[in-house]
PDB file of C-alpha atoms in Angstrom:
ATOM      1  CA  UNK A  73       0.000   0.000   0.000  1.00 59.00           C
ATOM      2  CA  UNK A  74       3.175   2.421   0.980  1.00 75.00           C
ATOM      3  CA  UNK A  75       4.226   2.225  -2.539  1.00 82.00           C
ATOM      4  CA  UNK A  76       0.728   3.378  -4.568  1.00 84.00           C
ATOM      5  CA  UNK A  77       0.237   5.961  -1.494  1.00 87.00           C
ATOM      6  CA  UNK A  78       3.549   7.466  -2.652  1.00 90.00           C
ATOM      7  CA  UNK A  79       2.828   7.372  -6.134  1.00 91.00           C
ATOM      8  CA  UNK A  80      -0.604   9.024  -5.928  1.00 90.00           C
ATOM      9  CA  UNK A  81       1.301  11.607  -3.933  1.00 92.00           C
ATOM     10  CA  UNK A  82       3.861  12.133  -6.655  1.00 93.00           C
ATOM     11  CA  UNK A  83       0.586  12.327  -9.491  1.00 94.00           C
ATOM     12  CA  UNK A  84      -0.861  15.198  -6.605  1.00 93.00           C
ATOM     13  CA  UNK A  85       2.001  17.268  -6.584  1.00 94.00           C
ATOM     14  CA  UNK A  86       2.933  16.714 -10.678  1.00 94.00           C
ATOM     15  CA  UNK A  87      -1.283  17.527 -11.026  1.00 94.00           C
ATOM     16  CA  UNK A  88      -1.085  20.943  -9.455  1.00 94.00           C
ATOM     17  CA  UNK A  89       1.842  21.601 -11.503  1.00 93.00           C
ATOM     18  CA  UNK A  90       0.293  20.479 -14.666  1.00 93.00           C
ATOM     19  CA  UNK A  91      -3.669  22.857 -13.606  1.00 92.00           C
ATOM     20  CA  UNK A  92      -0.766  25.808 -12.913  1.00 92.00           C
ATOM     21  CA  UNK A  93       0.382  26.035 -16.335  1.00 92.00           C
ATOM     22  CA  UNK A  94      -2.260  24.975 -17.890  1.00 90.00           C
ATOM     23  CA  UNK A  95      -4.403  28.129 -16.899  1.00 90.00           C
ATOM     24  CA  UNK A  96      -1.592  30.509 -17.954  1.00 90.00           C
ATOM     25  CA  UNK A  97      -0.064  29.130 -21.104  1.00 88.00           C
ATOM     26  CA  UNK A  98      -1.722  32.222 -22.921  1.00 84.00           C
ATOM     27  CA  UNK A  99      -1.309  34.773 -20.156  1.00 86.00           C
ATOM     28  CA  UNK A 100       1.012  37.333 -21.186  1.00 86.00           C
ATOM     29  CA  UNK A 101       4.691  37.175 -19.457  1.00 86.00           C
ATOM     30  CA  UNK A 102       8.111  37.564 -19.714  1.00 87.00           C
ATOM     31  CA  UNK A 103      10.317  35.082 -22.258  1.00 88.00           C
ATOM     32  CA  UNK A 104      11.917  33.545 -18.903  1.00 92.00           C
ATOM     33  CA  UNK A 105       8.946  32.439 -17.567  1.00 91.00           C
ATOM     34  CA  UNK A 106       7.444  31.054 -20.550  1.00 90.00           C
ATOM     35  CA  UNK A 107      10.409  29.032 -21.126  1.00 92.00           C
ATOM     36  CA  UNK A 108      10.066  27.986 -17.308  1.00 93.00           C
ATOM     37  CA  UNK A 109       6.582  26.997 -18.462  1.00 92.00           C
ATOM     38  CA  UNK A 110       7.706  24.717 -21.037  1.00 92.00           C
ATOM     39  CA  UNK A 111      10.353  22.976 -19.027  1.00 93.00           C
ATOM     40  CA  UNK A 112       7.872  22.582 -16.104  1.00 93.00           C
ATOM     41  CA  UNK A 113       5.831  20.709 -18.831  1.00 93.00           C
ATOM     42  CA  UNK A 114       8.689  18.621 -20.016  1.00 93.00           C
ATOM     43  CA  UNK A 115       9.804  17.460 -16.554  1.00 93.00           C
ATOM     44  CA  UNK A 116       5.846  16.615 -15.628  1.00 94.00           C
ATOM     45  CA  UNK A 117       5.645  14.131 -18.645  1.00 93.00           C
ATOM     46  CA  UNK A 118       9.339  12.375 -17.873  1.00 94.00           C
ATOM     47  CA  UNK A 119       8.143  12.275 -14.413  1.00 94.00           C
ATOM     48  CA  UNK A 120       4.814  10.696 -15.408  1.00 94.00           C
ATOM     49  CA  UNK A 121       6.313   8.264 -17.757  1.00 94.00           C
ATOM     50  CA  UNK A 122       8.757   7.067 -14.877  1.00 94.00           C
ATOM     51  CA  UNK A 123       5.716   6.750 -12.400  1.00 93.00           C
ATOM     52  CA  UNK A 124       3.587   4.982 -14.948  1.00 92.00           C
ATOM     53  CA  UNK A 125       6.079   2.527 -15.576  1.00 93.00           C
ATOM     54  CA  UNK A 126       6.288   1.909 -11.467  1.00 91.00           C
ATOM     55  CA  UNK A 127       2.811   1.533 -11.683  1.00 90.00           C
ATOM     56  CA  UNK A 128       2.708  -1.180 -13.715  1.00 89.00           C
ATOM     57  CA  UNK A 129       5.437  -3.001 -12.396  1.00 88.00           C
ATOM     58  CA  UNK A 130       3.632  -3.332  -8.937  1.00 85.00           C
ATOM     59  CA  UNK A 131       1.668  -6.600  -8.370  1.00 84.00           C
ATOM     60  CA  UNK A 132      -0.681  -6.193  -5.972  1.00 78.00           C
ATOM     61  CA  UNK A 133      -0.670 -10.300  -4.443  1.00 73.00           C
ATOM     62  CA  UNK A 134       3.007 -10.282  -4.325  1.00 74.00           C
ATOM     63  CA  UNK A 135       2.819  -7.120  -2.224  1.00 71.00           C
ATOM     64  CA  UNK A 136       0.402  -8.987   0.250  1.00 71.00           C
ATOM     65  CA  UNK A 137       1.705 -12.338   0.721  1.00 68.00           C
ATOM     66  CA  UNK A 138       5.395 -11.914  -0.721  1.00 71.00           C
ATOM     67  CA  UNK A 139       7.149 -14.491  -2.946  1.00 66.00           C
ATOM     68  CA  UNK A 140       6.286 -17.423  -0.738  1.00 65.00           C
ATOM     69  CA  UNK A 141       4.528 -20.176  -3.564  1.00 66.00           C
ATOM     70  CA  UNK A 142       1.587 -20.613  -0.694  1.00 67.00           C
ATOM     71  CA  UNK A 143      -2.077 -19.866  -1.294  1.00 76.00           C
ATOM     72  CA  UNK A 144      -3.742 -16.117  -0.154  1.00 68.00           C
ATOM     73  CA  UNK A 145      -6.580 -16.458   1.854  1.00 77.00           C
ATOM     74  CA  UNK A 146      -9.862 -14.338   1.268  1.00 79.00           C
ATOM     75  CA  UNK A 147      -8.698 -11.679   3.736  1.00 81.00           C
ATOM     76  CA  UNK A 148      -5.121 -11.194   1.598  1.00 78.00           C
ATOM     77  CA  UNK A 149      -7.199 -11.747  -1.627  1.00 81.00           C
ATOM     78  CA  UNK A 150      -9.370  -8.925  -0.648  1.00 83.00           C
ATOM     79  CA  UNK A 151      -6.635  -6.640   0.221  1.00 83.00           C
ATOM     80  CA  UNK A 152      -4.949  -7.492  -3.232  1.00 81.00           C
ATOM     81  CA  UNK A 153      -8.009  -6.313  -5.219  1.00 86.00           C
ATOM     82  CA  UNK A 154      -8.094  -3.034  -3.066  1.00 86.00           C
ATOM     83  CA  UNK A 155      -4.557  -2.590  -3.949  1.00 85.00           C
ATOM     84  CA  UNK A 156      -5.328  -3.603  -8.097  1.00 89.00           C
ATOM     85  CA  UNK A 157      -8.101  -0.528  -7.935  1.00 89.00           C
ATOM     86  CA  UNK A 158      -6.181   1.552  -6.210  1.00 89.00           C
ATOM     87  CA  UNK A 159      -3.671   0.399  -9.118  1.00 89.00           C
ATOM     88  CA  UNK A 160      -5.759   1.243 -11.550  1.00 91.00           C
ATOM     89  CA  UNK A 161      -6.956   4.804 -10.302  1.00 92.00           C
ATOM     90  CA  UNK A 162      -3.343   5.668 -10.449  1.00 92.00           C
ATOM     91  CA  UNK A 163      -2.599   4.658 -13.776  1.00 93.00           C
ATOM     92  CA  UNK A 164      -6.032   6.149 -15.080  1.00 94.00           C
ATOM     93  CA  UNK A 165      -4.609   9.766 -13.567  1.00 94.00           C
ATOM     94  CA  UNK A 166      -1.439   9.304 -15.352  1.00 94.00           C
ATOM     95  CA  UNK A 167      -3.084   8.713 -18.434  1.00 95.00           C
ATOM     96  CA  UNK A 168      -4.961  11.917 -18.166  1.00 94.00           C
ATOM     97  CA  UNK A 169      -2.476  14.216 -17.145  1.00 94.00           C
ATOM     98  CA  UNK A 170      -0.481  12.228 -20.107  1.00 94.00           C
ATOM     99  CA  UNK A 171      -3.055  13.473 -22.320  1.00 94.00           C
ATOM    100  CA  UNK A 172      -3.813  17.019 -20.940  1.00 93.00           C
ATOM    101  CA  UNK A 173      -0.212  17.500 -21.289  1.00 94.00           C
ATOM    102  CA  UNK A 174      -0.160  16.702 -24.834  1.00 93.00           C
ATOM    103  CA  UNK A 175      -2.990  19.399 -25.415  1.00 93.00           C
ATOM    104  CA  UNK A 176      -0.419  21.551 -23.542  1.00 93.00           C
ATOM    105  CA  UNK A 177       1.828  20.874 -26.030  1.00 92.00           C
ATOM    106  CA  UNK A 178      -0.081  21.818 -28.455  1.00 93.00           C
ATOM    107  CA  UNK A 179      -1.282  25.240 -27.287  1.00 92.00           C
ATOM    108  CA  UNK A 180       2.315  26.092 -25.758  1.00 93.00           C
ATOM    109  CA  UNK A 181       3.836  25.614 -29.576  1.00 93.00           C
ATOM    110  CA  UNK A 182       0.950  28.053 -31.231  1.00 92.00           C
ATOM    111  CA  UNK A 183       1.645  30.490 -27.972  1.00 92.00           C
ATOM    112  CA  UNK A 184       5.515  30.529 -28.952  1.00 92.00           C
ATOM    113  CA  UNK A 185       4.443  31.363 -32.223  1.00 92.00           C
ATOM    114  CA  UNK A 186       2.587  33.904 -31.966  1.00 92.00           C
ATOM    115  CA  UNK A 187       5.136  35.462 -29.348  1.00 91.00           C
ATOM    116  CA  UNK A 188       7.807  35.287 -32.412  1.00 92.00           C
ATOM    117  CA  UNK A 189       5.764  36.738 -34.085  1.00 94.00           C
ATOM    118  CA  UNK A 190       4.337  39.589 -32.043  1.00 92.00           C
ATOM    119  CA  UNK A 191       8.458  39.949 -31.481  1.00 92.00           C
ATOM    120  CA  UNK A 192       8.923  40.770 -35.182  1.00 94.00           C
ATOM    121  CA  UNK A 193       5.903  42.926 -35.308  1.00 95.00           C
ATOM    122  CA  UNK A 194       7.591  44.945 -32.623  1.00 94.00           C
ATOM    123  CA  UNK A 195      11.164  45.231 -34.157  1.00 93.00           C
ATOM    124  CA  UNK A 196       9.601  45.796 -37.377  1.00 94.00           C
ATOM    125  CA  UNK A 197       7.208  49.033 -35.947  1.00 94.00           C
ATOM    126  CA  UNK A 198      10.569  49.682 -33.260  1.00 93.00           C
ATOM    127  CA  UNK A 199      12.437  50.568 -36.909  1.00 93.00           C
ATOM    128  CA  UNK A 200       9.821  52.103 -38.528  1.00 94.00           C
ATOM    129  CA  UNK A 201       9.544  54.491 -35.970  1.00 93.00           C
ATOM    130  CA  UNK A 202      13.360  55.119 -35.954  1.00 92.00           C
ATOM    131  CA  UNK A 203      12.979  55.829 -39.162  1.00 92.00           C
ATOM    132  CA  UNK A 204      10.334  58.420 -39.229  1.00 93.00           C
ATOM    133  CA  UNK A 205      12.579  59.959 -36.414  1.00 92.00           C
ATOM    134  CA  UNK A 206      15.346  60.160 -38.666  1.00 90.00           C
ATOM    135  CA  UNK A 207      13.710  61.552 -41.169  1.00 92.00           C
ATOM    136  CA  UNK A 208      12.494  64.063 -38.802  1.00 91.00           C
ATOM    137  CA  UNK A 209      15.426  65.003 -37.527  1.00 90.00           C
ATOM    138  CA  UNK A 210      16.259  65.637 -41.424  1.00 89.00           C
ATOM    139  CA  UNK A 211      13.398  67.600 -42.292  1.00 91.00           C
ATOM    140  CA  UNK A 212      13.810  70.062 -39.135  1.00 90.00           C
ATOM    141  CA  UNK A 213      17.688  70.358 -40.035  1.00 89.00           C
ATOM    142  CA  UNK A 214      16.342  71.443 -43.508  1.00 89.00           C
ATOM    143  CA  UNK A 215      13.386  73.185 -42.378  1.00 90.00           C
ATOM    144  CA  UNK A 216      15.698  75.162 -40.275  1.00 89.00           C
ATOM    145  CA  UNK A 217      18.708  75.912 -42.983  1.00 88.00           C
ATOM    146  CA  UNK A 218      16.210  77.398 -44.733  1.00 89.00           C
ATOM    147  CA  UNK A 219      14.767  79.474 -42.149  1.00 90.00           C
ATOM    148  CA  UNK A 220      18.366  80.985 -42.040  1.00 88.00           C
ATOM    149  CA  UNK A 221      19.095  81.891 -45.650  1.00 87.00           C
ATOM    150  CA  UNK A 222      15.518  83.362 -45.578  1.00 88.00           C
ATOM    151  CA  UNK A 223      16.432  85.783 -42.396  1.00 86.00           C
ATOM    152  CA  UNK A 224      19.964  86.394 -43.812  1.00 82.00           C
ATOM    153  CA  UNK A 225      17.994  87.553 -47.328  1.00 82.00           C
ATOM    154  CA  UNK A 226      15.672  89.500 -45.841  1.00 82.00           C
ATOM    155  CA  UNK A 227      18.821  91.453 -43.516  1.00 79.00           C
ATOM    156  CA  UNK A 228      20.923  92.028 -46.728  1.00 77.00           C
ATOM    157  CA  UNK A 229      17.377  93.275 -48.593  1.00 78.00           C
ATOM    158  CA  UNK A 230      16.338  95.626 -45.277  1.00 74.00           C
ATOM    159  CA  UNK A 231      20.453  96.764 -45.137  1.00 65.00           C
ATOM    160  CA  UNK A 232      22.218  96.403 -48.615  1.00 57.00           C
ATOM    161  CA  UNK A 233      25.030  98.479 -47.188  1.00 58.00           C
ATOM    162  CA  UNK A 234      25.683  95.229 -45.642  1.00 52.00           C
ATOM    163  CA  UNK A 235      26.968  93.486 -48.564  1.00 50.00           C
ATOM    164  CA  UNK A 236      29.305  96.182 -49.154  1.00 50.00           C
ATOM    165  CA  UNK A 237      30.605  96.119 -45.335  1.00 51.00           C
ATOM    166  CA  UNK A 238      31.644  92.700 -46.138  1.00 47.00           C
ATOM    167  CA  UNK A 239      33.104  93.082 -49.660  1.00 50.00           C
ATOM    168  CA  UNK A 240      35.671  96.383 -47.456  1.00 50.00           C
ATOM    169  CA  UNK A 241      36.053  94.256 -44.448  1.00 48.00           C
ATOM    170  CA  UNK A 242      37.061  91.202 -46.870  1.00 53.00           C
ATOM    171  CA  UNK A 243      39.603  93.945 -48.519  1.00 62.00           C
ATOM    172  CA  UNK A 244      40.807  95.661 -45.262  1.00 62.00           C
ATOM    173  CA  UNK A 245      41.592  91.660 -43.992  1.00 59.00           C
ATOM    174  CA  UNK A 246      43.502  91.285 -47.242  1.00 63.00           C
ATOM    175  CA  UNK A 247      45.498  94.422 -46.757  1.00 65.00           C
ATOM    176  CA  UNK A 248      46.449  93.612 -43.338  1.00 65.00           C
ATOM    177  CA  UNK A 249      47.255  89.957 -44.115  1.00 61.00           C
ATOM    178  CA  UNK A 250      49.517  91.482 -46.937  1.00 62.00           C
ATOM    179  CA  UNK A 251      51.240  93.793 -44.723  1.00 64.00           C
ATOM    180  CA  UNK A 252      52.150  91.069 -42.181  1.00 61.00           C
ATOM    181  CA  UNK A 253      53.478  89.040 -44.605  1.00 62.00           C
ATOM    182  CA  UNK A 254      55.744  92.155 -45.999  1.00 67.00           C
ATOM    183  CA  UNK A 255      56.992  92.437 -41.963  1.00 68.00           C
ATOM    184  CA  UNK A 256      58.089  89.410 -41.463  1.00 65.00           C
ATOM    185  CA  UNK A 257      60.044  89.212 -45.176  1.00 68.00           C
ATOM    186  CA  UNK A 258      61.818  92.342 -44.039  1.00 72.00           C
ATOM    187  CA  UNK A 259      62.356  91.019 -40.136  1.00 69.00           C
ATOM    188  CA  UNK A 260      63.624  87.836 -42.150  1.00 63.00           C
ATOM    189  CA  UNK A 261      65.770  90.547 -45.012  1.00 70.00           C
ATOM    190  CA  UNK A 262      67.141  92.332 -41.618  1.00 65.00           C
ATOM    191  CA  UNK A 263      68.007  88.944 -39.799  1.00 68.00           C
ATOM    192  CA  UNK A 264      69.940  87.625 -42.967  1.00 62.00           C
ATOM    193  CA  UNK A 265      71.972  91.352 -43.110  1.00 67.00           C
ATOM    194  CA  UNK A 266      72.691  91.706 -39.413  1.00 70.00           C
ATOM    195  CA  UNK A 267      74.300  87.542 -40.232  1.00 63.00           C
ATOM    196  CA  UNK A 268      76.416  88.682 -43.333  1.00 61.00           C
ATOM    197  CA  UNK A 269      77.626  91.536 -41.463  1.00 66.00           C
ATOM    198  CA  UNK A 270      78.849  89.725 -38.317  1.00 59.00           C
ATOM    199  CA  UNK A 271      80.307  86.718 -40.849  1.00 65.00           C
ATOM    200  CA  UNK A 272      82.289  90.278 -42.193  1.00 59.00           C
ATOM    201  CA  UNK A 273      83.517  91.581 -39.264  1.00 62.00           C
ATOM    202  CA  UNK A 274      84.691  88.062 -38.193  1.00 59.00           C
ATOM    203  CA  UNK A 275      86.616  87.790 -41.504  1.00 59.00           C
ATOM    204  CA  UNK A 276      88.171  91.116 -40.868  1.00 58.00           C
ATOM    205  CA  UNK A 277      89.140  90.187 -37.465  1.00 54.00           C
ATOM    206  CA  UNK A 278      90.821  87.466 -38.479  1.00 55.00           C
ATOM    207  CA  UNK A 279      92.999  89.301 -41.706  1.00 57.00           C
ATOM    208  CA  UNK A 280      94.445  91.769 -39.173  1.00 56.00           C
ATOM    209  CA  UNK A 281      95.265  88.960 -36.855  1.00 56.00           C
ATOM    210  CA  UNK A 282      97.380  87.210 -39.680  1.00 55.00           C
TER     211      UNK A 282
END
């Protein structure tokens, strides 16, 4: 009797496990739990396989009177049929959750799909909107280049003066650049003079020395 007890235990607990998911294979939820779904699944049919298997190894005589080749009396016959029925409720449950399981199967392989492909429908709008952003950021950039050369226009047309400020202020920088460039050739003209005179006067040195 200890061993069915145990296994009707182990069908309770694997049960529960198996009404659990069941009632939330649809409900929406993160990709960790769903996957924790589907191995909770897979471990409830091994288990069930492994019980079912115990199940049907169990003979319910040999439990009561043993291996001894004597003959049961009513009283250990009786007890042997309670044990074959309680045999056979056991084995009925595991066939049912074996089958509810299966439908599980089932409905958790449409569920995946349709979260792959609720994931593509989200990377697919996730770069659509990207690109309406870029193009966005585009348009405004334009929008705004424009708005520039417009005000500068309308300056130059309110001031026209202003065009010729810049034409003497791009002369008046040209002068100026010229003129720095004519310093430094003569600071460079003077350097090279004051060299050849000291190369003279080191020459002469040396003549009246000799």
């Amino acid at each position: 009797m200890g061993v069915l007890s145990e296994l009707e235990e182990e069908v309770k607990r694997i049960r529960s496990d198996v009404d659990s998911v069941e009632s939330s294979i649809q409900a929406d939820c993160d990709d960790k739990t769903f996957e924790r779904k589907k191995e909770t699944l897979a471990y409830a049919s091994e288990r069930l396989l492994g019980l079912l298997a115990q199940a049907e190894a169990i003979r319910p005589l040999t439990l009561i009177v043993g291996e001894k080749d004597v003959e049961a009396t009513d009283f250990e016959r009786e007890l042997a049929n309670q044990l074959k029925d309680k045999k056979r409720a056991v084995m009925e449950e595991i066939h049912a959750l074996l089958g509810r399981l299966t439908g599980c199967d089932e409905k958790m392989k449409r569920e995946a799909e349709a979260r792959e492909e609720k994931a593509r429908m989200e990377e697919r709008r996730r770069r659509e909107e990207e690109e309406r952003a870029r193009r966005k950021r585009e348009q405004e950039l334009e929008e705004e280049e424009l708005r520039r050369q417009r005000e500068e226009e309308e300056r130059l047309a309110r001031d026209p003066t202003e065009i010729g400020n810049i034409e003497v202020f791009d002369e008046e920088e040209e002068a100026r650049m010229a003129r720095s460039i004519e310093e430094i050739e003569i600071e460079n003209q003077v350097e090279v003079n004051r060299a050849y005179m000291v190369q003279a006067e080191t020459e002469l040195i040396e003549l009246n020395e000799d």
